[in-house]
Amino acid sequence: MPYRLRRYPPAPLANQDAQKNLERPSAQDIYEQVANNARQELGRSSVSLAISGLAGGIFMGLSALGNAIAIALLTTPGTVPSHTIFFVGKMFYPLGFIVVILGRSQLFTENTLYPVALVLAEKKHFWKTLRLWATVLPANVLGALAFAALAALTNAVNPSVVQAIAGLGLEAIHNPASTIFWSGVMGGWIIATVAWLVSGSHSITGSVMIIWMLTFVVGLGNFAHCIATSGEILAAVLIGKAAWTSYFGWLIPAVAGNICGGVGMVTLLEYGQVIYGGDAEAEAIAPHQKEEIKTEESAKA
């Protein structure tokens, strides 16, 4: 049964004052925003998507960089970072996600939510979604490689920080494929949840808090993220501490897990929530219409 998005009539300008009369958005409101975002992204050219994906991959290096700088500064040379240092370092892990998501750069794991949620309602976008994935994922990886090369092959970053970045990458690739996959499922689920919640947020401050809190959990749990962790592993490869084959052996299960987590655990569940909540949503009144009703009732009283 095809699903049609609800569209409210335009709100009067007087009711569009920022941060006034804000109400908690319904699941359908959020889904409508998600679908509109997806249409915008699917309408972009492959070149535009590739450039944005390249930028996204480079910016995601901020997650590895912030984490590694904290570890390098707090760790005594020749010793293993303590759990406390590890915890403090992970507080900077959300940096890349904040920059990429708020800056609207393309991030592959975000796109396990937006276009898939639209495809579930409008099947005609299926091939465009595949085109977006096939463009953004390689561009993200290339961007991660560019960050890794800048950090590992130039004098831009202190050697102790480079070693810390590589250490994070080595820790990731030493897990078996099954662990990487299921870890990727968790990571994909959380990042797609971030994308869903940000779509329902009313403010930049709220969006930053959502992104920071949830992606901090991704970093703290060492859940596989096919782009954020790529910069760390590729840095280890470029300084000779890991083989290229180990990177691709990690990337494949990580991507598969991120897709399953994003699509299966968020998109289907949230889309189902909207569809099966359709009867209740049918009774919903647009926020600005509620204000008009209240005004009319007050006048009658």
CSV table of N, CA and C in Angstrom, one decimal, residues 67-203:
chain,number,residue,atom,x,y,z
A,67,ASN,N,40.4,12.5,19.0
A,67,ASN,CA,40.6,11.3,19.9
A,67,ASN,C,42.1,11.1,20.2
A,68,ALA,N,42.9,11.0,19.1
A,68,ALA,CA,44.3,10.7,19.2
A,68,ALA,C,45.1,11.8,19.9
A,69,ILE,N,44.8,13.1,19.6
A,69,ILE,CA,45.5,14.2,20.3
A,69,ILE,C,45.3,14.1,21.8
A,70,ALA,N,44.1,13.8,22.3
A,70,ALA,CA,43.9,13.6,23.7
A,70,ALA,C,44.7,12.5,24.3
A,71,ILE,N,44.7,11.3,23.6
A,71,ILE,CA,45.4,10.2,24.0
A,71,ILE,C,46.9,10.5,24.1
A,72,ALA,N,47.5,11.1,23.0
A,72,ALA,CA,48.9,11.4,23.0
A,72,ALA,C,49.3,12.4,24.1
A,73,LEU,N,48.5,13.4,24.4
A,73,LEU,CA,48.8,14.4,25.4
A,73,LEU,C,48.8,13.8,26.8
A,74,LEU,N,47.9,12.9,27.0
A,74,LEU,CA,47.6,12.3,28.4
A,74,LEU,C,48.4,11.1,28.7
A,75,THR,N,49.0,10.5,27.7
A,75,THR,CA,49.7,9.2,27.9
A,75,THR,C,51.2,9.4,28.0
A,76,THR,N,51.8,8.8,29.0
A,76,THR,CA,53.3,8.9,29.2
A,76,THR,C,53.9,8.0,28.1
A,77,PRO,N,54.9,8.5,27.4
A,77,PRO,CA,55.6,7.7,26.3
A,77,PRO,C,56.0,6.4,26.8
A,78,GLY,N,55.7,5.3,26.0
A,78,GLY,CA,56.1,4.0,26.3
A,78,GLY,C,55.1,3.2,27.2
A,79,THR,N,54.0,3.9,27.6
A,79,THR,CA,53.0,3.2,28.4
A,79,THR,C,51.7,3.1,27.6
A,80,VAL,N,50.8,2.2,28.1
A,80,VAL,CA,49.5,1.9,27.5
A,80,VAL,C,48.5,2.9,28.0
A,81,PRO,N,47.7,3.5,27.2
A,81,PRO,CA,46.7,4.5,27.7
A,81,PRO,C,45.7,3.8,28.7
A,82,SER,N,45.4,4.4,29.8
A,82,SER,CA,44.5,3.9,30.8
A,82,SER,C,43.1,4.0,30.4
A,83,HIS,N,42.2,3.4,31.1
A,83,HIS,CA,40.8,3.5,30.8
A,83,HIS,C,40.3,4.9,30.9
A,84,THR,N,40.8,5.7,31.8
A,84,THR,CA,40.4,7.1,32.0
A,84,THR,C,40.8,7.9,30.8
A,85,ILE,N,42.1,7.7,30.3
A,85,ILE,CA,42.5,8.4,29.1
A,85,ILE,C,41.7,8.0,27.9
A,86,PHE,N,41.4,6.7,27.8
A,86,PHE,CA,40.6,6.3,26.7
A,86,PHE,C,39.2,7.0,26.7
A,87,PHE,N,38.6,7.1,27.9
A,87,PHE,CA,37.3,7.7,28.1
A,87,PHE,C,37.4,9.2,27.7
A,88,VAL,N,38.4,9.9,28.1
A,88,VAL,CA,38.6,11.3,27.8
A,88,VAL,C,38.8,11.5,26.3
A,89,GLY,N,39.6,10.6,25.7
A,89,GLY,CA,39.8,10.7,24.2
A,89,GLY,C,38.5,10.6,23.4
A,90,LYS,N,37.7,9.7,23.9
A,90,LYS,CA,36.4,9.4,23.1
A,90,LYS,C,35.4,10.6,23.2
A,91,MET,N,35.7,11.5,24.2
A,91,MET,CA,34.8,12.7,24.2
A,91,MET,C,35.0,13.5,23.0
A,92,PHE,N,36.1,13.4,22.3
A,92,PHE,CA,36.3,14.2,21.1
A,92,PHE,C,35.9,13.4,19.8
A,93,TYR,N,35.6,12.2,20.0
A,93,TYR,CA,35.2,11.4,18.8
A,93,TYR,C,34.0,12.0,18.0
A,94,PRO,N,33.0,12.6,18.7
A,94,PRO,CA,31.9,13.2,17.9
A,94,PRO,C,32.2,14.3,17.0
A,95,LEU,N,33.4,14.9,17.1
A,95,LEU,CA,33.8,16.1,16.3
A,95,LEU,C,33.5,16.0,14.8
A,96,GLY,N,34.0,14.9,14.2
A,96,GLY,CA,33.8,14.7,12.8
A,96,GLY,C,32.3,14.6,12.4
A,97,PHE,N,31.5,13.9,13.2
A,97,PHE,CA,30.1,13.7,13.0
A,97,PHE,C,29.4,15.1,13.1
A,98,ILE,N,29.7,15.9,14.0
A,98,ILE,CA,29.1,17.2,14.2
A,98,ILE,C,29.3,18.0,12.9
A,99,VAL,N,30.6,18.1,12.5
A,99,VAL,CA,30.9,18.9,11.3
A,99,VAL,C,30.2,18.4,10.1
A,100,VAL,N,30.3,17.1,9.9
A,100,VAL,CA,29.7,16.5,8.7
A,100,VAL,C,28.2,16.6,8.6
A,101,ILE,N,27.5,16.3,9.7
A,101,ILE,CA,26.1,16.3,9.7
A,101,ILE,C,25.5,17.7,9.7
A,102,LEU,N,26.0,18.6,10.5
A,102,LEU,CA,25.5,20.0,10.5
A,102,LEU,C,26.0,20.7,9.2
A,103,GLY,N,27.1,20.4,8.6
A,103,GLY,CA,27.6,21.0,7.4
A,103,GLY,C,27.0,20.4,6.2
A,104,ARG,N,26.2,19.4,6.3
A,104,ARG,CA,25.4,18.7,5.2
A,104,ARG,C,26.3,18.1,4.2
A,105,SER,N,27.5,17.6,4.6
A,105,SER,CA,28.3,16.8,3.7
A,105,SER,C,27.8,15.4,3.7
A,106,GLN,N,28.1,14.7,2.6
A,106,GLN,CA,27.6,13.4,2.4
A,106,GLN,C,28.3,12.4,3.3
A,107,LEU,N,27.6,11.6,4.1
A,107,LEU,CA,28.1,10.5,4.9
A,107,LEU,C,27.4,9.3,4.7
A,108,PHE,N,28.1,8.2,4.3
A,108,PHE,CA,27.4,7.0,3.8
A,108,PHE,C,26.4,6.5,4.9
A,109,THR,N,26.8,6.4,6.1
A,109,THR,CA,25.9,5.9,7.1
A,109,THR,C,24.6,6.7,7.4
A,110,GLU,N,24.7,8.0,7.1
A,110,GLU,CA,23.5,8.8,7.2
A,110,GLU,C,22.5,8.4,6.1
A,111,ASN,N,23.1,8.0,4.9
A,111,ASN,CA,22.3,7.6,3.8
A,111,ASN,C,21.7,6.2,3.8
A,112,THR,N,21.9,5.5,5.0
A,112,THR,CA,21.2,4.3,5.2
A,112,THR,C,19.8,4.6,5.7
A,113,LEU,N,19.6,5.9,6.1
A,113,LEU,CA,18.3,6.3,6.6
A,113,LEU,C,17.5,7.1,5.6
A,114,TYR,N,18.0,8.2,5.1
A,114,TYR,CA,17.2,9.1,4.3
A,114,TYR,C,16.7,8.5,3.0
A,115,PRO,N,17.5,8.1,2.1
A,115,PRO,CA,16.9,7.6,0.9
A,115,PRO,C,16.1,6.3,1.0
A,116,VAL,N,16.6,5.4,2.0
A,116,VAL,CA,15.9,4.1,2.1
A,116,VAL,C,14.5,4.4,2.7
A,117,ALA,N,14.3,5.3,3.6
A,117,ALA,CA,13.0,5.7,4.1
A,117,ALA,C,12.1,6.2,3.0
A,118,LEU,N,12.6,6.9,2.1
A,118,LEU,CA,11.8,7.4,0.9
A,118,LEU,C,11.5,6.2,0.0
A,119,VAL,N,12.5,5.3,-0.3
A,119,VAL,CA,12.2,4.2,-1.2
A,119,VAL,C,11.1,3.3,-0.7
A,120,LEU,N,11.0,3.2,0.6
A,120,LEU,CA,9.9,2.3,1.2
A,120,LEU,C,8.6,2.9,0.8
A,121,ALA,N,8.5,4.2,0.7
A,121,ALA,CA,7.2,4.8,0.3
A,121,ALA,C,7.1,5.0,-1.2
A,122,GLU,N,8.2,5.3,-1.9
A,122,GLU,CA,8.2,5.5,-3.3
A,122,GLU,C,9.3,4.7,-4.0
A,123,LYS,N,8.9,3.6,-4.5
A,123,LYS,CA,9.9,2.6,-5.1
A,123,LYS,C,10.7,3.1,-6.2
A,124,LYS,N,10.1,4.2,-6.9
A,124,LYS,CA,10.8,4.7,-8.1
A,124,LYS,C,12.2,5.3,-7.8
A,125,HIS,N,12.5,5.5,-6.5
A,125,HIS,CA,13.8,6.1,-6.1
A,125,HIS,C,14.8,5.0,-5.9
A,126,PHE,N,14.5,3.8,-6.1
A,126,PHE,CA,15.5,2.7,-5.8
A,126,PHE,C,16.8,2.8,-6.5
A,127,TRP,N,16.8,3.0,-7.8
A,127,TRP,CA,18.0,3.1,-8.6
A,127,TRP,C,18.8,4.3,-8.2
A,128,LYS,N,18.1,5.4,-7.9
A,128,LYS,CA,18.8,6.6,-7.5
A,128,LYS,C,19.5,6.4,-6.2
A,129,THR,N,18.9,5.7,-5.3
A,129,THR,CA,19.5,5.4,-4.0
A,129,THR,C,20.8,4.5,-4.2
A,130,LEU,N,20.8,3.6,-5.1
A,130,LEU,CA,22.0,2.8,-5.4
A,130,LEU,C,23.1,3.6,-6.0
A,131,ARG,N,22.7,4.6,-6.9
A,131,ARG,CA,23.6,5.5,-7.4
A,131,ARG,C,24.3,6.4,-6.3
A,132,LEU,N,23.5,6.8,-5.4
A,132,LEU,CA,24.0,7.7,-4.3
A,132,LEU,C,25.0,6.8,-3.5
A,133,TRP,N,24.6,5.6,-3.1
A,133,TRP,CA,25.5,4.8,-2.3
A,133,TRP,C,26.8,4.5,-3.1
A,134,ALA,N,26.7,4.2,-4.4
A,134,ALA,CA,27.9,3.8,-5.2
A,134,ALA,C,28.8,5.0,-5.4
A,135,THR,N,28.2,6.2,-5.2
A,135,THR,CA,29.0,7.4,-5.4
A,135,THR,C,29.6,7.9,-4.0
A,136,VAL,N,28.8,7.9,-3.0
A,136,VAL,CA,29.2,8.4,-1.7
A,136,VAL,C,30.2,7.5,-1.0
A,137,LEU,N,30.0,6.2,-1.0
A,137,LEU,CA,30.9,5.4,-0.2
A,137,LEU,C,32.3,5.4,-0.7
A,138,PRO,N,32.6,5.3,-2.0
A,138,PRO,CA,34.0,5.4,-2.4
A,138,PRO,C,34.6,6.8,-2.2
A,139,ALA,N,33.7,7.8,-2.3
A,139,ALA,CA,34.2,9.2,-2.1
A,139,ALA,C,34.5,9.4,-0.6
A,140,ASN,N,33.7,8.8,0.3
A,140,ASN,CA,34.0,8.9,1.7
A,140,ASN,C,35.3,8.2,2.0
A,141,VAL,N,35.6,7.0,1.5
A,141,VAL,CA,36.8,6.3,1.7
A,141,VAL,C,38.0,7.0,1.2
A,142,LEU,N,37.8,7.6,0.0
A,142,LEU,CA,38.9,8.4,-0.6
A,142,LEU,C,39.2,9.6,0.3
A,143,GLY,N,38.2,10.3,0.8
A,143,GLY,CA,38.4,11.4,1.8
A,143,GLY,C,39.1,10.9,3.0
A,144,ALA,N,38.8,9.7,3.5
A,144,ALA,CA,39.4,9.2,4.7
A,144,ALA,C,40.9,8.9,4.4
A,145,LEU,N,41.2,8.5,3.2
A,145,LEU,CA,42.6,8.2,2.7
A,145,LEU,C,43.3,9.5,2.7
A,146,ALA,N,42.7,10.6,2.2
A,146,ALA,CA,43.3,11.9,2.1
A,146,ALA,C,43.7,12.4,3.4
A,147,PHE,N,42.8,12.2,4.4
A,147,PHE,CA,43.1,12.6,5.8
A,147,PHE,C,44.3,11.8,6.3
A,148,ALA,N,44.2,10.5,6.1
A,148,ALA,CA,45.3,9.7,6.6
A,148,ALA,C,46.6,10.0,6.0
A,149,ALA,N,46.7,10.3,4.7
A,149,ALA,CA,47.9,10.7,4.1
A,149,ALA,C,48.4,12.0,4.6
A,150,LEU,N,47.5,13.0,4.9
A,150,LEU,CA,48.0,14.3,5.4
A,150,LEU,C,48.6,14.1,6.8
A,151,ALA,N,47.9,13.2,7.6
A,151,ALA,CA,48.4,13.0,9.0
A,151,ALA,C,49.7,12.2,9.0
A,152,ALA,N,49.8,11.1,8.2
A,152,ALA,CA,50.9,10.1,8.3
A,152,ALA,C,52.1,10.5,7.4
A,153,LEU,N,51.9,11.1,6.3
A,153,LEU,CA,53.0,11.3,5.3
A,153,LEU,C,53.5,12.7,5.3
A,154,THR,N,53.0,13.6,6.1
A,154,THR,CA,53.5,15.0,6.2
A,154,THR,C,53.9,15.3,7.6
A,155,ASN,N,54.4,16.5,7.8
A,155,ASN,CA,54.8,16.9,9.1
A,155,ASN,C,53.7,17.7,9.8
A,156,ALA,N,52.5,17.6,9.3
A,156,ALA,CA,51.4,18.4,9.8
A,156,ALA,C,51.0,18.0,11.2
A,157,VAL,N,51.1,16.7,11.5
A,157,VAL,CA,50.7,16.2,12.8
A,157,VAL,C,51.9,15.7,13.6
A,158,ASN,N,51.9,15.9,14.9
A,158,ASN,CA,53.0,15.4,15.7
A,158,ASN,C,53.1,13.9,15.6
A,159,PRO,N,54.3,13.3,15.6
A,159,PRO,CA,54.5,11.9,15.4
A,159,PRO,C,53.8,11.1,16.5
A,160,SER,N,53.7,11.6,17.7
A,160,SER,CA,53.0,10.8,18.8
A,160,SER,C,51.5,10.7,18.5
A,161,VAL,N,51.0,11.8,17.9
A,161,VAL,CA,49.5,11.7,17.5
A,161,VAL,C,49.3,10.7,16.4
A,162,VAL,N,50.2,10.7,15.4
A,162,VAL,CA,50.1,9.8,14.3
A,162,VAL,C,50.1,8.3,14.9
A,163,GLN,N,51.0,8.1,15.8
A,163,GLN,CA,51.1,6.8,16.4
A,163,GLN,C,49.8,6.4,17.1
A,164,ALA,N,49.2,7.4,17.8
A,164,ALA,CA,48.0,7.2,18.5
A,164,ALA,C,46.8,6.9,17.5
A,165,ILE,N,46.8,7.6,16.4
A,165,ILE,CA,45.8,7.3,15.3
A,165,ILE,C,46.0,5.9,14.8
A,166,ALA,N,47.2,5.5,14.5
A,166,ALA,CA,47.5,4.2,14.0
A,166,ALA,C,47.1,3.1,15.0
A,167,GLY,N,47.4,3.4,16.3
A,167,GLY,CA,47.0,2.5,17.3
A,167,GLY,C,45.5,2.2,17.4
A,168,LEU,N,44.7,3.2,17.2
A,168,LEU,CA,43.3,3.0,17.2
A,168,LEU,C,42.9,2.2,16.0
A,169,GLY,N,43.5,2.4,14.8
A,169,GLY,CA,43.2,1.6,13.7
A,169,GLY,C,43.6,0.1,13.8
A,170,LEU,N,44.8,-0.1,14.5
A,170,LEU,CA,45.2,-1.5,14.7
A,170,LEU,C,44.3,-2.2,15.6
A,171,GLU,N,43.8,-1.5,16.6
A,171,GLU,CA,42.8,-2.1,17.5
A,171,GLU,C,41.6,-2.6,16.8
A,172,ALA,N,41.2,-1.8,15.8
A,172,ALA,CA,39.9,-2.2,15.1
A,172,ALA,C,40.1,-3.4,14.2
A,173,ILE,N,41.2,-3.5,13.5
A,173,ILE,CA,41.4,-4.6,12.5
A,173,ILE,C,41.7,-5.9,13.1
A,174,HIS,N,42.1,-5.9,14.4
A,174,HIS,CA,42.4,-7.2,15.0
A,174,HIS,C,41.2,-8.0,15.5
A,175,ASN,N,40.0,-7.5,15.2
A,175,ASN,CA,38.8,-8.2,15.5
A,175,ASN,C,38.4,-9.2,14.4
A,176,PRO,N,37.8,-10.3,14.7
A,176,PRO,CA,37.3,-11.2,13.6
A,176,PRO,C,36.2,-10.6,12.8
A,177,ALA,N,35.9,-11.1,11.6
A,177,ALA,CA,34.9,-10.5,10.7
A,177,ALA,C,33.6,-10.5,11.3
A,178,SER,N,33.2,-11.5,12.1
A,178,SER,CA,31.9,-11.6,12.7
A,178,SER,C,31.7,-10.5,13.7
A,179,THR,N,32.8,-10.2,14.5
A,179,THR,CA,32.7,-9.2,15.5
A,179,THR,C,32.6,-7.8,14.8
A,180,ILE,N,33.3,-7.6,13.8
A,180,ILE,CA,33.3,-6.3,13.0
A,180,ILE,C,31.9,-6.1,12.5
A,181,PHE,N,31.3,-7.2,11.9
A,181,PHE,CA,29.9,-7.0,11.3
A,181,PHE,C,28.9,-6.6,12.4
A,182,TRP,N,28.9,-7.3,13.5
A,182,TRP,CA,27.9,-7.0,14.5
A,182,TRP,C,28.1,-5.7,15.2
A,183,SER,N,29.4,-5.4,15.3
A,183,SER,CA,29.8,-4.1,15.8
A,183,SER,C,29.3,-3.0,14.9
A,184,GLY,N,29.4,-3.3,13.6
A,184,GLY,CA,28.9,-2.4,12.6
A,184,GLY,C,27.4,-2.2,12.6
A,185,VAL,N,26.7,-3.3,12.9
A,185,VAL,CA,25.2,-3.2,13.1
A,185,VAL,C,24.9,-2.2,14.2
A,186,MET,N,25.6,-2.3,15.3
A,186,MET,CA,25.4,-1.3,16.4
A,186,MET,C,25.7,0.1,16.0
A,187,GLY,N,26.8,0.3,15.3
A,187,GLY,CA,27.2,1.6,14.9
A,187,GLY,C,26.3,2.2,13.9
A,188,GLY,N,25.8,1.3,12.9
A,188,GLY,CA,24.9,1.8,11.9
A,188,GLY,C,23.5,2.2,12.5
A,189,TRP,N,23.1,1.4,13.5
A,189,TRP,CA,21.8,1.7,14.1
A,189,TRP,C,21.9,3.0,14.9
A,190,ILE,N,23.0,3.3,15.6
A,190,ILE,CA,23.1,4.5,16.3
A,190,ILE,C,23.2,5.7,15.4
A,191,ILE,N,24.0,5.6,14.3
A,191,ILE,CA,24.2,6.8,13.4
A,191,ILE,C,22.9,7.1,12.7
A,192,ALA,N,22.2,6.1,12.3
A,192,ALA,CA,20.9,6.3,11.6
A,192,ALA,C,19.9,6.9,12.6
A,193,THR,N,19.9,6.5,13.9
A,193,THR,CA,19.1,7.1,14.9
A,193,THR,C,19.4,8.6,15.0
A,194,VAL,N,20.7,8.9,15.0
A,194,VAL,CA,21.1,10.3,15.0
A,194,VAL,C,20.5,11.1,13.9
A,195,ALA,N,20.5,10.6,12.7
A,195,ALA,CA,20.0,11.2,11.5
A,195,ALA,C,18.5,11.5,11.7
A,196,TRP,N,17.8,10.5,12.3
A,196,TRP,CA,16.3,10.6,12.5
A,196,TRP,C,16.0,11.7,13.5
A,197,LEU,N,16.7,11.7,14.6
A,197,LEU,CA,16.5,12.6,15.7
A,197,LEU,C,16.8,14.0,15.3
A,198,VAL,N,17.9,14.2,14.5
A,198,VAL,CA,18.3,15.5,14.1
A,198,VAL,C,17.3,16.1,13.1
A,199,SER,N,16.6,15.2,12.4
A,199,SER,CA,15.5,15.7,11.5
A,199,SER,C,14.3,16.2,12.2
A,200,GLY,N,14.2,15.8,13.5
A,200,GLY,CA,13.1,16.3,14.3
A,200,GLY,C,13.5,17.4,15.3
A,201,SER,N,14.8,17.8,15.2
A,201,SER,CA,15.2,18.8,16.2
A,201,SER,C,14.9,20.2,15.7
A,202,HIS,N,14.6,21.1,16.7
A,202,HIS,CA,14.2,22.4,16.4
A,202,HIS,C,15.3,23.4,16.3
A,203,SER,N,16.5,23.0,16.8
A,203,SER,CA,17.6,24.0,16.9
A,203,SER,C,18.9,23.4,16.6
